[in-house]
């Protein structure tokens, strides 16, 4: 499979690739997801999946692997497929990419496959390579708070992007799992906001009668459970896992994205200050102290070690999902406020994928176009699973939105942040500095 990608690739050399614009990087990511990770499940009908892990020992030869890091999860993940559908739909809406449209529709076949026949609206979180649903593993029992929210996001994007009436029907019957996990709630808000846009565009009364009230309820839950310093929390107060009390994990930190977008679409100016507070009390301190290292969780101690794991080795990790979550939130806040400083922050963080990270190397494979799985203790993990490539594509798409809407003075390579409106930003600071 990867020989084929290498032979078909018309991609430029590693040095040249660094000069490609954000949309070209998105197309490279889609090419990798298409040629490198998409497979057809051996079941009746045409059902396409994305393989979870693609592992290597040398960065040249890769082998697809099932996920077994927590339990025997399987070969394909519903969350990955859903986020890939969201990416493909958004790319199509921005560029009209034929590949993006084809992939979005092909991957939607997976959602039809994993919906439980005896529980409409409930989706299996994982699937084995032979097509069997994994509904009994440690973290594979439906309904999954993450899978349900991400499925709603995917169906709503398909509805909005293609006017797909089947996707519209499926969106409305997705089971809404109650959860104290505010990241999962934020995913749900994002799906509802897309459906809200689609419903408003067609003068559908459900926009105001159903969607607006439930978006409001979910956003107000996020607002009501902020951390004492002011930034959005990961869990409802009192329901945090013990070791995570008072901390947030930066991967999948979708609360800022969801609330900022809701503020704009629902015209709720009273929701904007908590978004600003989150930037000032979470993102700015991170950029001023630990950047370009990305701690797994925040806050950190005086050595930059996440306080959520006081007894663990002081390991540093960072992935595209850390980057995309922050870039998405900052971009949505920029689109909501028109404050260029948020675009600057988003562009600055997105550069982590292009070498503004502890290794100084691009996170993209020069031939295959996928994104490496992350940086751990200053070393690149050159595996290329689905999540990292999907989220890198999301970060690039948000980077594009900042670039095309921001004045040209913001868009020099490396973005000239030393002369920006963020004078305190320490671009080259290291942990413990």
Short mmCIF file of C-alpha atoms in Angstrom, two decimals:
data_model
loop_
_atom_site.label_atom_id
_atom_site.label_comp_id
_atom_site.label_asym_id
_atom_site.label_seq_id
_atom_site.Cartn_x
_atom_site.Cartn_y
_atom_site.Cartn_z
CA UNK A 1 0.00 0.00 0.00
CA UNK A 2 2.73 2.46 0.92
CA UNK A 3 4.81 1.50 -2.08
CA UNK A 4 1.82 2.69 -4.13
CA UNK A 5 1.66 5.98 -2.26
CA UNK A 6 5.38 6.50 -2.80
CA UNK A 7 5.20 5.72 -6.52
CA UNK A 8 2.10 7.82 -7.14
CA UNK A 9 3.33 10.76 -5.09
CA UNK A 10 4.04 13.97 -6.92
CA UNK A 11 4.91 15.65 -3.66
CA UNK A 12 7.88 17.94 -3.41
CA UNK A 13 11.02 17.34 -1.40
CA UNK A 14 11.04 17.90 2.35
CA UNK A 15 12.55 21.38 1.98
CA UNK A 16 10.08 22.38 -0.72
CA UNK A 17 7.14 20.92 1.19
CA UNK A 18 7.75 23.43 3.98
CA UNK A 19 6.85 26.19 1.53
CA UNK A 20 3.51 24.70 0.52
CA UNK A 21 0.50 26.64 1.66
CA UNK A 22 -2.03 25.30 4.14
CA UNK A 23 -4.50 23.98 1.56
CA UNK A 24 -1.76 22.02 -0.19
CA UNK A 25 -0.92 20.39 3.15
CA UNK A 26 -4.58 19.51 3.61
CA UNK A 27 -4.64 17.85 0.18
CA UNK A 28 -1.51 15.88 1.09
CA UNK A 29 -3.19 14.71 4.28
CA UNK A 30 -6.31 13.65 2.37
CA UNK A 31 -4.11 11.79 -0.12
CA UNK A 32 -2.47 9.91 2.75
CA UNK A 33 -5.77 9.08 4.44
CA UNK A 34 -7.12 7.92 1.09
CA UNK A 35 -4.21 5.85 -0.20
CA UNK A 36 -2.53 4.88 3.04
CA UNK A 37 -5.23 4.25 5.63
CA UNK A 38 -8.59 3.75 3.92
CA UNK A 39 -9.61 0.14 3.43
CA UNK A 40 -12.75 -1.71 2.45
CA UNK A 41 -14.18 -3.96 5.14
CA UNK A 42 -14.95 -7.57 4.07
CA UNK A 43 -18.70 -7.25 4.65
CA UNK A 44 -21.68 -7.06 2.28
CA UNK A 45 -21.95 -3.77 0.46
CA UNK A 46 -19.24 -1.16 0.14
CA UNK A 47 -18.10 -0.19 3.64
CA UNK A 48 -14.91 1.83 3.96
CA UNK A 49 -12.90 2.27 7.14
CA UNK A 50 -9.79 4.12 8.31
CA UNK A 51 -7.09 2.03 9.97
CA UNK A 52 -6.22 3.38 13.42
CA UNK A 53 -2.45 2.84 13.59
CA UNK A 54 0.32 2.76 10.98
CA UNK A 55 3.64 1.94 12.61
CA UNK A 56 7.27 2.02 11.55
CA UNK A 57 10.71 1.29 12.90
CA UNK A 58 12.64 3.31 10.35
CA UNK A 59 10.25 5.95 8.93
CA UNK A 60 10.32 4.21 5.54
CA UNK A 61 8.45 0.92 5.84
CA UNK A 62 5.05 1.09 7.53
CA UNK A 63 2.65 -1.59 8.72
CA UNK A 64 -0.98 -1.17 9.71
CA UNK A 65 -1.71 -2.28 13.27
CA UNK A 66 -4.89 -2.72 15.35
CA UNK A 67 -5.35 -0.65 18.49
CA UNK A 68 -4.60 -2.57 21.66
CA UNK A 69 -3.08 0.08 23.92
CA UNK A 70 -6.01 0.16 26.35
CA UNK A 71 -7.95 -2.96 25.42
CA UNK A 72 -8.38 -5.07 22.33
CA UNK A 73 -10.13 -2.20 20.61
CA UNK A 74 -9.96 -3.18 16.95
CA UNK A 75 -8.71 -1.94 13.60
CA UNK A 76 -10.98 1.05 12.95
CA UNK A 77 -12.41 3.72 15.24
CA UNK A 78 -15.71 5.56 14.90
CA UNK A 79 -14.22 8.76 16.36
CA UNK A 80 -11.50 8.78 13.68
CA UNK A 81 -13.95 8.26 10.83
CA UNK A 82 -16.23 11.00 12.12
CA UNK A 83 -13.46 13.55 12.45
CA UNK A 84 -12.21 12.59 8.98
CA UNK A 85 -15.71 13.19 7.58
CA UNK A 86 -15.81 16.61 9.26
CA UNK A 87 -12.41 17.42 7.73
CA UNK A 88 -13.42 16.25 4.25
CA UNK A 89 -16.71 18.16 4.33
CA UNK A 90 -14.99 21.35 5.47
CA UNK A 91 -12.32 20.99 2.78
CA UNK A 92 -14.98 20.50 0.12
CA UNK A 93 -16.85 23.59 1.29
CA UNK A 94 -13.66 25.66 1.13
CA UNK A 95 -12.13 24.30 -2.08
CA UNK A 96 -14.59 22.10 -3.97
CA UNK A 97 -12.06 19.25 -3.79
CA UNK A 98 -13.38 16.17 -5.63
CA UNK A 99 -11.25 13.91 -3.44
CA UNK A 100 -12.74 15.44 -0.27
CA UNK A 101 -16.30 14.92 -1.53
CA UNK A 102 -15.58 11.31 -2.53
CA UNK A 103 -13.94 10.47 0.79
CA UNK A 104 -16.68 12.08 2.88
CA UNK A 105 -19.31 9.96 1.15
CA UNK A 106 -17.20 6.79 1.22
CA UNK A 107 -16.44 7.11 4.93
CA UNK A 108 -20.12 7.69 5.71
CA UNK A 109 -20.68 4.02 4.81
CA UNK A 110 -18.79 3.16 8.00
CA UNK A 111 -21.37 5.03 10.10
CA UNK A 112 -24.17 2.99 8.59
CA UNK A 113 -22.22 -0.16 9.40
CA UNK A 114 -21.54 0.64 13.07
CA UNK A 115 -25.07 1.78 14.01
CA UNK A 116 -26.52 -0.93 16.22
CA UNK A 117 -29.46 -2.63 14.53
CA UNK A 118 -31.33 -3.14 17.77
CA UNK A 119 -30.53 0.36 19.12
CA UNK A 120 -31.08 2.97 16.41
CA UNK A 121 -29.00 6.07 16.97
CA UNK A 122 -26.35 4.23 19.01
CA UNK A 123 -22.96 3.51 17.43
CA UNK A 124 -20.21 1.00 18.17
CA UNK A 125 -16.95 2.81 19.00
CA UNK A 126 -14.60 0.24 17.37
CA UNK A 127 -14.63 -2.33 14.57
CA UNK A 128 -12.37 -5.31 13.95
CA UNK A 129 -10.65 -5.85 10.61
CA UNK A 130 -13.18 -8.50 9.62
CA UNK A 131 -16.05 -6.03 10.09
CA UNK A 132 -17.29 -7.27 13.48
CA UNK A 133 -18.38 -4.55 15.89
CA UNK A 134 -16.48 -4.33 19.17
CA UNK A 135 -19.14 -3.55 21.76
CA UNK A 136 -17.68 -5.29 24.80
CA UNK A 137 -14.17 -4.00 25.35
CA UNK A 138 -12.95 -1.89 28.27
CA UNK A 139 -13.73 1.36 26.46
CA UNK A 140 -15.82 -0.06 23.63
CA UNK A 141 -19.25 -0.33 25.18
CA UNK A 142 -21.88 1.78 23.41
CA UNK A 143 -23.16 4.36 23.81
CA UNK A 144 -19.79 6.10 23.99
CA UNK A 145 -19.88 9.75 25.03
CA UNK A 146 -17.21 10.60 22.44
CA UNK A 147 -18.49 8.44 19.60
CA UNK A 148 -22.06 9.71 19.97
CA UNK A 149 -20.97 13.35 19.86
CA UNK A 150 -18.63 12.81 16.95
CA UNK A 151 -21.23 10.87 14.97
CA UNK A 152 -23.61 13.82 15.36
CA UNK A 153 -20.85 16.13 14.10
CA UNK A 154 -20.28 13.92 11.05
CA UNK A 155 -23.95 13.52 10.10
CA UNK A 156 -24.59 17.25 10.50
CA UNK A 157 -21.62 18.12 8.25
CA UNK A 158 -22.84 15.69 5.58
CA UNK A 159 -26.31 17.22 5.83
CA UNK A 160 -25.02 20.79 5.55
CA UNK A 161 -22.39 20.13 2.87
CA UNK A 162 -24.31 17.94 0.44
CA UNK A 163 -27.94 18.56 1.39
CA UNK A 164 -28.03 14.86 2.28
CA UNK A 165 -31.51 14.02 3.58
CA UNK A 166 -30.38 10.64 4.89
CA UNK A 167 -27.66 12.37 6.91
CA UNK A 168 -30.25 14.85 8.19
CA UNK A 169 -32.47 11.97 9.34
CA UNK A 170 -29.52 10.22 10.97
CA UNK A 171 -28.41 13.37 12.78
CA UNK A 172 -31.77 13.77 14.48
CA UNK A 173 -31.84 10.22 15.79
CA UNK A 174 -28.32 10.12 17.28
CA UNK A 175 -28.66 9.21 20.94
CA UNK A 176 -27.46 12.04 23.20
CA UNK A 177 -25.55 10.45 26.04
CA UNK A 178 -25.51 12.37 29.32
CA UNK A 179 -21.94 12.90 30.51
CA UNK A 180 -19.91 15.08 32.91
CA UNK A 181 -17.15 15.19 30.25
CA UNK A 182 -17.31 18.74 28.91
CA UNK A 183 -15.09 17.92 25.95
CA UNK A 184 -17.71 15.44 24.80
CA UNK A 185 -20.39 18.08 25.40
CA UNK A 186 -18.37 20.53 23.25
CA UNK A 187 -18.27 17.96 20.43
CA UNK A 188 -22.04 17.73 20.66
CA UNK A 189 -22.36 21.52 20.53
CA UNK A 190 -20.24 21.62 17.38
CA UNK A 191 -22.56 19.13 15.67
CA UNK A 192 -25.65 21.01 16.79
CA UNK A 193 -24.22 24.29 15.51
CA UNK A 194 -23.66 22.80 12.07
CA UNK A 195 -27.22 21.47 12.07
CA UNK A 196 -28.40 24.88 13.23
CA UNK A 197 -26.73 26.52 10.23
CA UNK A 198 -28.27 23.97 7.88
CA UNK A 199 -31.72 24.38 9.42
CA UNK A 200 -31.58 28.17 9.35
CA UNK A 201 -30.53 28.10 5.70
CA UNK A 202 -33.65 26.10 4.81
CA UNK A 203 -35.99 28.02 7.16
CA UNK A 204 -36.46 24.85 9.20
CA UNK A 205 -38.30 25.76 12.46
CA UNK A 206 -36.28 23.13 14.34
CA UNK A 207 -33.40 25.63 14.34
CA UNK A 208 -35.11 27.80 16.93
CA UNK A 209 -37.50 25.28 18.46
CA UNK A 210 -35.03 22.47 19.19
CA UNK A 211 -31.44 23.27 18.31
CA UNK A 212 -31.04 26.72 19.81
CA UNK A 213 -32.40 25.69 23.24
CA UNK A 214 -30.23 22.60 23.51
CA UNK A 215 -27.11 24.41 22.27
CA UNK A 216 -27.79 27.05 24.92
CA UNK A 217 -28.16 24.43 27.65
CA UNK A 218 -24.91 22.72 26.71
CA UNK A 219 -22.92 25.94 26.38
CA UNK A 220 -24.18 27.14 29.73
CA UNK A 221 -23.03 23.87 31.29
CA UNK A 222 -19.55 24.55 29.95
CA UNK A 223 -19.66 28.13 31.21
CA UNK A 224 -20.92 27.13 34.67
CA UNK A 225 -18.05 24.71 35.27
CA UNK A 226 -15.00 26.82 34.54
CA UNK A 227 -11.82 26.39 36.53
CA UNK A 228 -11.19 29.00 39.28
CA UNK A 229 -8.64 30.82 37.11
CA UNK A 230 -11.28 31.31 34.44
CA UNK A 231 -10.58 28.80 31.67
CA UNK A 232 -12.98 26.10 30.51
CA UNK A 233 -12.80 22.86 32.50
CA UNK A 234 -12.74 19.30 31.17
CA UNK A 235 -15.34 17.94 33.60
CA UNK A 236 -18.38 19.05 35.51
CA UNK A 237 -17.36 20.29 38.94
CA UNK A 238 -17.24 17.41 41.39
CA UNK A 239 -17.17 14.74 38.67
CA UNK A 240 -13.48 14.96 37.72
CA UNK A 241 -11.33 11.82 37.78
CA UNK A 242 -9.26 12.13 40.94
CA UNK A 243 -5.87 12.66 39.33
CA UNK A 244 -7.28 15.26 36.92
CA UNK A 245 -9.01 17.48 39.45
CA UNK A 246 -8.24 21.10 38.64
CA UNK A 247 -6.45 20.33 35.37
CA UNK A 248 -7.30 20.18 31.68
CA UNK A 249 -5.81 17.89 29.05
CA UNK A 250 -4.85 19.86 25.96
CA UNK A 251 -5.66 17.17 23.41
CA UNK A 252 -9.25 17.43 22.23
CA UNK A 253 -9.74 20.69 24.15
CA UNK A 254 -12.80 21.66 22.08
CA UNK A 255 -14.58 23.83 24.61
CA UNK A 256 -13.12 27.12 23.34
CA UNK A 257 -13.92 26.20 19.74
CA UNK A 258 -17.52 25.29 20.56
CA UNK A 259 -18.32 28.27 22.79
CA UNK A 260 -16.69 30.82 20.47
CA UNK A 261 -18.57 29.41 17.49
CA UNK A 262 -21.85 29.36 19.43
CA UNK A 263 -21.26 32.96 20.49
CA UNK A 264 -21.03 33.98 16.84
CA UNK A 265 -23.86 31.90 15.39
CA UNK A 266 -26.35 32.53 18.19
CA UNK A 267 -25.34 36.19 18.66
CA UNK A 268 -24.68 35.73 22.37
CA UNK A 269 -22.25 38.49 23.28
CA UNK A 270 -22.54 37.50 26.94
CA UNK A 271 -20.61 34.30 26.17
CA UNK A 272 -17.53 36.02 24.77
CA UNK A 273 -15.73 36.98 27.99
CA UNK A 274 -15.21 33.38 29.19
CA UNK A 275 -13.57 32.65 25.82
CA UNK A 276 -11.23 35.60 26.27
CA UNK A 277 -10.51 34.51 29.84
CA UNK A 278 -9.56 31.04 28.57
CA UNK A 279 -7.00 32.54 26.20
CA UNK A 280 -5.56 34.82 28.89
CA UNK A 281 -5.41 32.25 31.69
CA UNK A 282 -4.59 29.06 29.77
CA UNK A 283 -3.22 29.60 26.26
CA UNK A 284 -1.13 32.71 26.92
CA UNK A 285 0.59 31.23 30.01
CA UNK A 286 1.38 28.11 27.98
CA UNK A 287 2.89 30.17 25.16
CA UNK A 288 4.83 32.33 27.61
CA UNK A 289 6.36 29.46 29.58
CA UNK A 290 6.48 25.97 28.07
CA UNK A 291 6.20 26.65 24.35
CA UNK A 292 7.30 25.10 22.00
CA UNK A 293 6.90 22.05 24.22
CA UNK A 294 3.29 21.01 24.66
CA UNK A 295 2.48 19.50 28.05
CA UNK A 296 -0.11 16.77 28.04
CA UNK A 297 -2.10 18.61 30.71
CA UNK A 298 -2.27 22.07 32.30
CA UNK A 299 -1.32 23.55 34.74
CA UNK A 300 2.33 22.60 35.06
CA UNK A 301 4.80 22.92 37.95
CA UNK A 302 7.89 25.12 38.05
CA UNK A 303 9.72 22.57 35.86
CA UNK A 304 6.96 22.49 33.28
CA UNK A 305 5.78 19.04 34.37
CA UNK A 306 2.00 18.47 34.26
CA UNK A 307 0.66 18.56 37.81
CA UNK A 308 -1.94 15.92 36.96
CA UNK A 309 0.77 13.24 37.26
CA UNK A 310 3.02 14.32 40.15
CA UNK A 311 4.65 10.89 40.50
CA UNK A 312 5.22 10.24 36.80
CA UNK A 313 8.53 10.98 35.06
CA UNK A 314 8.65 14.55 33.71
CA UNK A 315 7.83 13.47 30.19
CA UNK A 316 6.91 15.94 27.50
CA UNK A 317 4.49 15.02 24.79
CA UNK A 318 2.78 16.85 21.99
CA UNK A 319 0.58 15.75 19.12
CA UNK A 320 -1.34 17.23 16.23
CA UNK A 321 -4.49 16.85 18.35
CA UNK A 322 -3.02 19.21 20.95
CA UNK A 323 -2.23 21.70 18.18
CA UNK A 324 -5.51 21.44 16.29
CA UNK A 325 -7.60 21.89 19.43
CA UNK A 326 -5.87 25.16 20.32
CA UNK A 327 -5.75 26.42 16.72
CA UNK A 328 -9.46 25.66 16.23
CA UNK A 329 -10.48 27.51 19.39
CA UNK A 330 -8.35 30.56 18.61
CA UNK A 331 -9.55 30.70 15.00
CA UNK A 332 -13.21 30.51 16.01
CA UNK A 333 -12.58 33.29 18.52
CA UNK A 334 -10.90 35.36 15.80
CA UNK A 335 -13.83 34.81 13.42
CA UNK A 336 -16.18 35.85 16.22
CA UNK A 337 -14.35 38.96 17.43
CA UNK A 338 -12.27 40.03 14.37
CA UNK A 339 -9.42 40.57 16.84
CA UNK A 340 -6.25 39.88 14.88
CA UNK A 341 -4.33 38.89 17.99
CA UNK A 342 -6.25 35.59 18.13
CA UNK A 343 -5.37 34.85 14.50
CA UNK A 344 -1.73 35.51 15.36
CA UNK A 345 -1.82 33.05 18.21
CA UNK A 346 -3.51 30.43 16.01
CA UNK A 347 -0.95 30.85 13.22
CA UNK A 348 1.90 30.72 15.71
CA UNK A 349 0.69 27.46 17.26
CA UNK A 350 0.01 25.91 13.84
CA UNK A 351 3.69 26.39 13.00
CA UNK A 352 4.44 23.61 15.51
CA UNK A 353 3.56 21.20 12.70
CA UNK A 354 6.13 22.81 10.42
CA UNK A 355 9.14 22.72 12.73
CA UNK A 356 8.41 25.28 15.46
CA UNK A 357 8.60 22.42 17.96
CA UNK A 358 11.28 20.98 20.26
CA UNK A 359 12.85 18.93 17.41
CA UNK A 360 12.95 21.73 14.83
CA UNK A 361 11.57 19.26 12.24
CA UNK A 362 8.39 19.21 10.19
CA UNK A 363 5.82 16.74 11.51
CA UNK A 364 4.85 15.71 7.97
CA UNK A 365 6.29 12.69 6.20
CA UNK A 366 8.02 14.08 3.08
CA UNK A 367 6.73 11.34 0.74
CA UNK A 368 3.49 10.01 2.19
CA UNK A 369 2.07 13.34 3.38
CA UNK A 370 0.70 12.07 6.68
CA UNK A 371 1.48 13.60 10.06
CA UNK A 372 3.69 11.83 12.58
CA UNK A 373 2.04 10.69 15.80
CA UNK A 374 3.77 13.19 18.06
CA UNK A 375 6.86 14.25 19.98
CA UNK A 376 7.83 12.52 23.21
CA UNK A 377 10.77 13.67 25.31
CA UNK A 378 12.19 15.62 22.38
CA UNK A 379 11.96 12.76 19.86
CA UNK A 380 9.51 12.39 16.98
CA UNK A 381 7.31 9.31 17.06
CA UNK A 382 7.31 8.54 13.32
CA UNK A 383 4.26 6.31 13.40
CA UNK A 384 1.42 7.84 11.36
CA UNK A 385 -1.99 6.90 12.69
CA UNK A 386 -5.31 8.26 11.56
CA UNK A 387 -5.86 10.72 14.41
CA UNK A 388 -2.68 12.73 13.95
CA UNK A 389 -3.13 13.13 10.20
CA UNK A 390 -6.79 14.07 10.53
CA UNK A 391 -6.05 16.64 13.19
CA UNK A 392 -3.10 18.06 11.27
CA UNK A 393 -5.47 18.56 8.35
CA UNK A 394 -7.90 20.33 10.65
CA UNK A 395 -5.16 22.62 11.95
CA UNK A 396 -4.10 23.48 8.39
CA UNK A 397 -7.67 24.27 7.39
CA UNK A 398 -8.07 26.62 10.34
CA UNK A 399 -4.69 28.14 9.47
CA UNK A 400 -6.07 28.82 5.99
CA UNK A 401 -9.11 30.53 7.49
CA UNK A 402 -6.84 32.80 9.52
CA UNK A 403 -4.63 33.53 6.52
CA UNK A 404 -7.36 34.44 4.06
CA UNK A 405 -9.21 36.62 6.57
CA UNK A 406 -6.21 38.24 8.28
CA UNK A 407 -4.39 41.26 6.83
CA UNK A 408 -1.31 40.41 4.79
CA UNK A 409 0.94 41.97 7.45
CA UNK A 410 0.20 38.97 9.64
CA UNK A 411 1.18 36.40 7.07
CA UNK A 412 4.95 36.47 6.79
CA UNK A 413 6.59 33.09 7.37
CA UNK A 414 6.91 32.64 11.15
CA UNK A 415 4.47 35.58 11.33
CA UNK A 416 6.80 38.09 13.00
CA UNK A 417 5.32 37.53 16.43
CA UNK A 418 8.13 39.41 18.14
CA UNK A 419 6.63 42.59 16.72
CA UNK A 420 3.03 41.57 17.19
CA UNK A 421 0.45 42.65 19.72
CA UNK A 422 1.69 39.84 22.00
CA UNK A 423 4.97 41.31 23.26
CA UNK A 424 5.24 38.89 26.17
CA UNK A 425 5.25 35.82 23.92
CA UNK A 426 8.42 33.80 24.45
CA UNK A 427 8.76 32.05 21.12
CA UNK A 428 11.83 29.98 21.99
CA UNK A 429 11.21 29.31 25.66
CA UNK A 430 11.96 25.85 26.99
CA UNK A 431 10.49 23.86 29.88
CA UNK A 432 11.66 25.24 33.17
CA UNK A 433 13.09 28.37 31.57
#
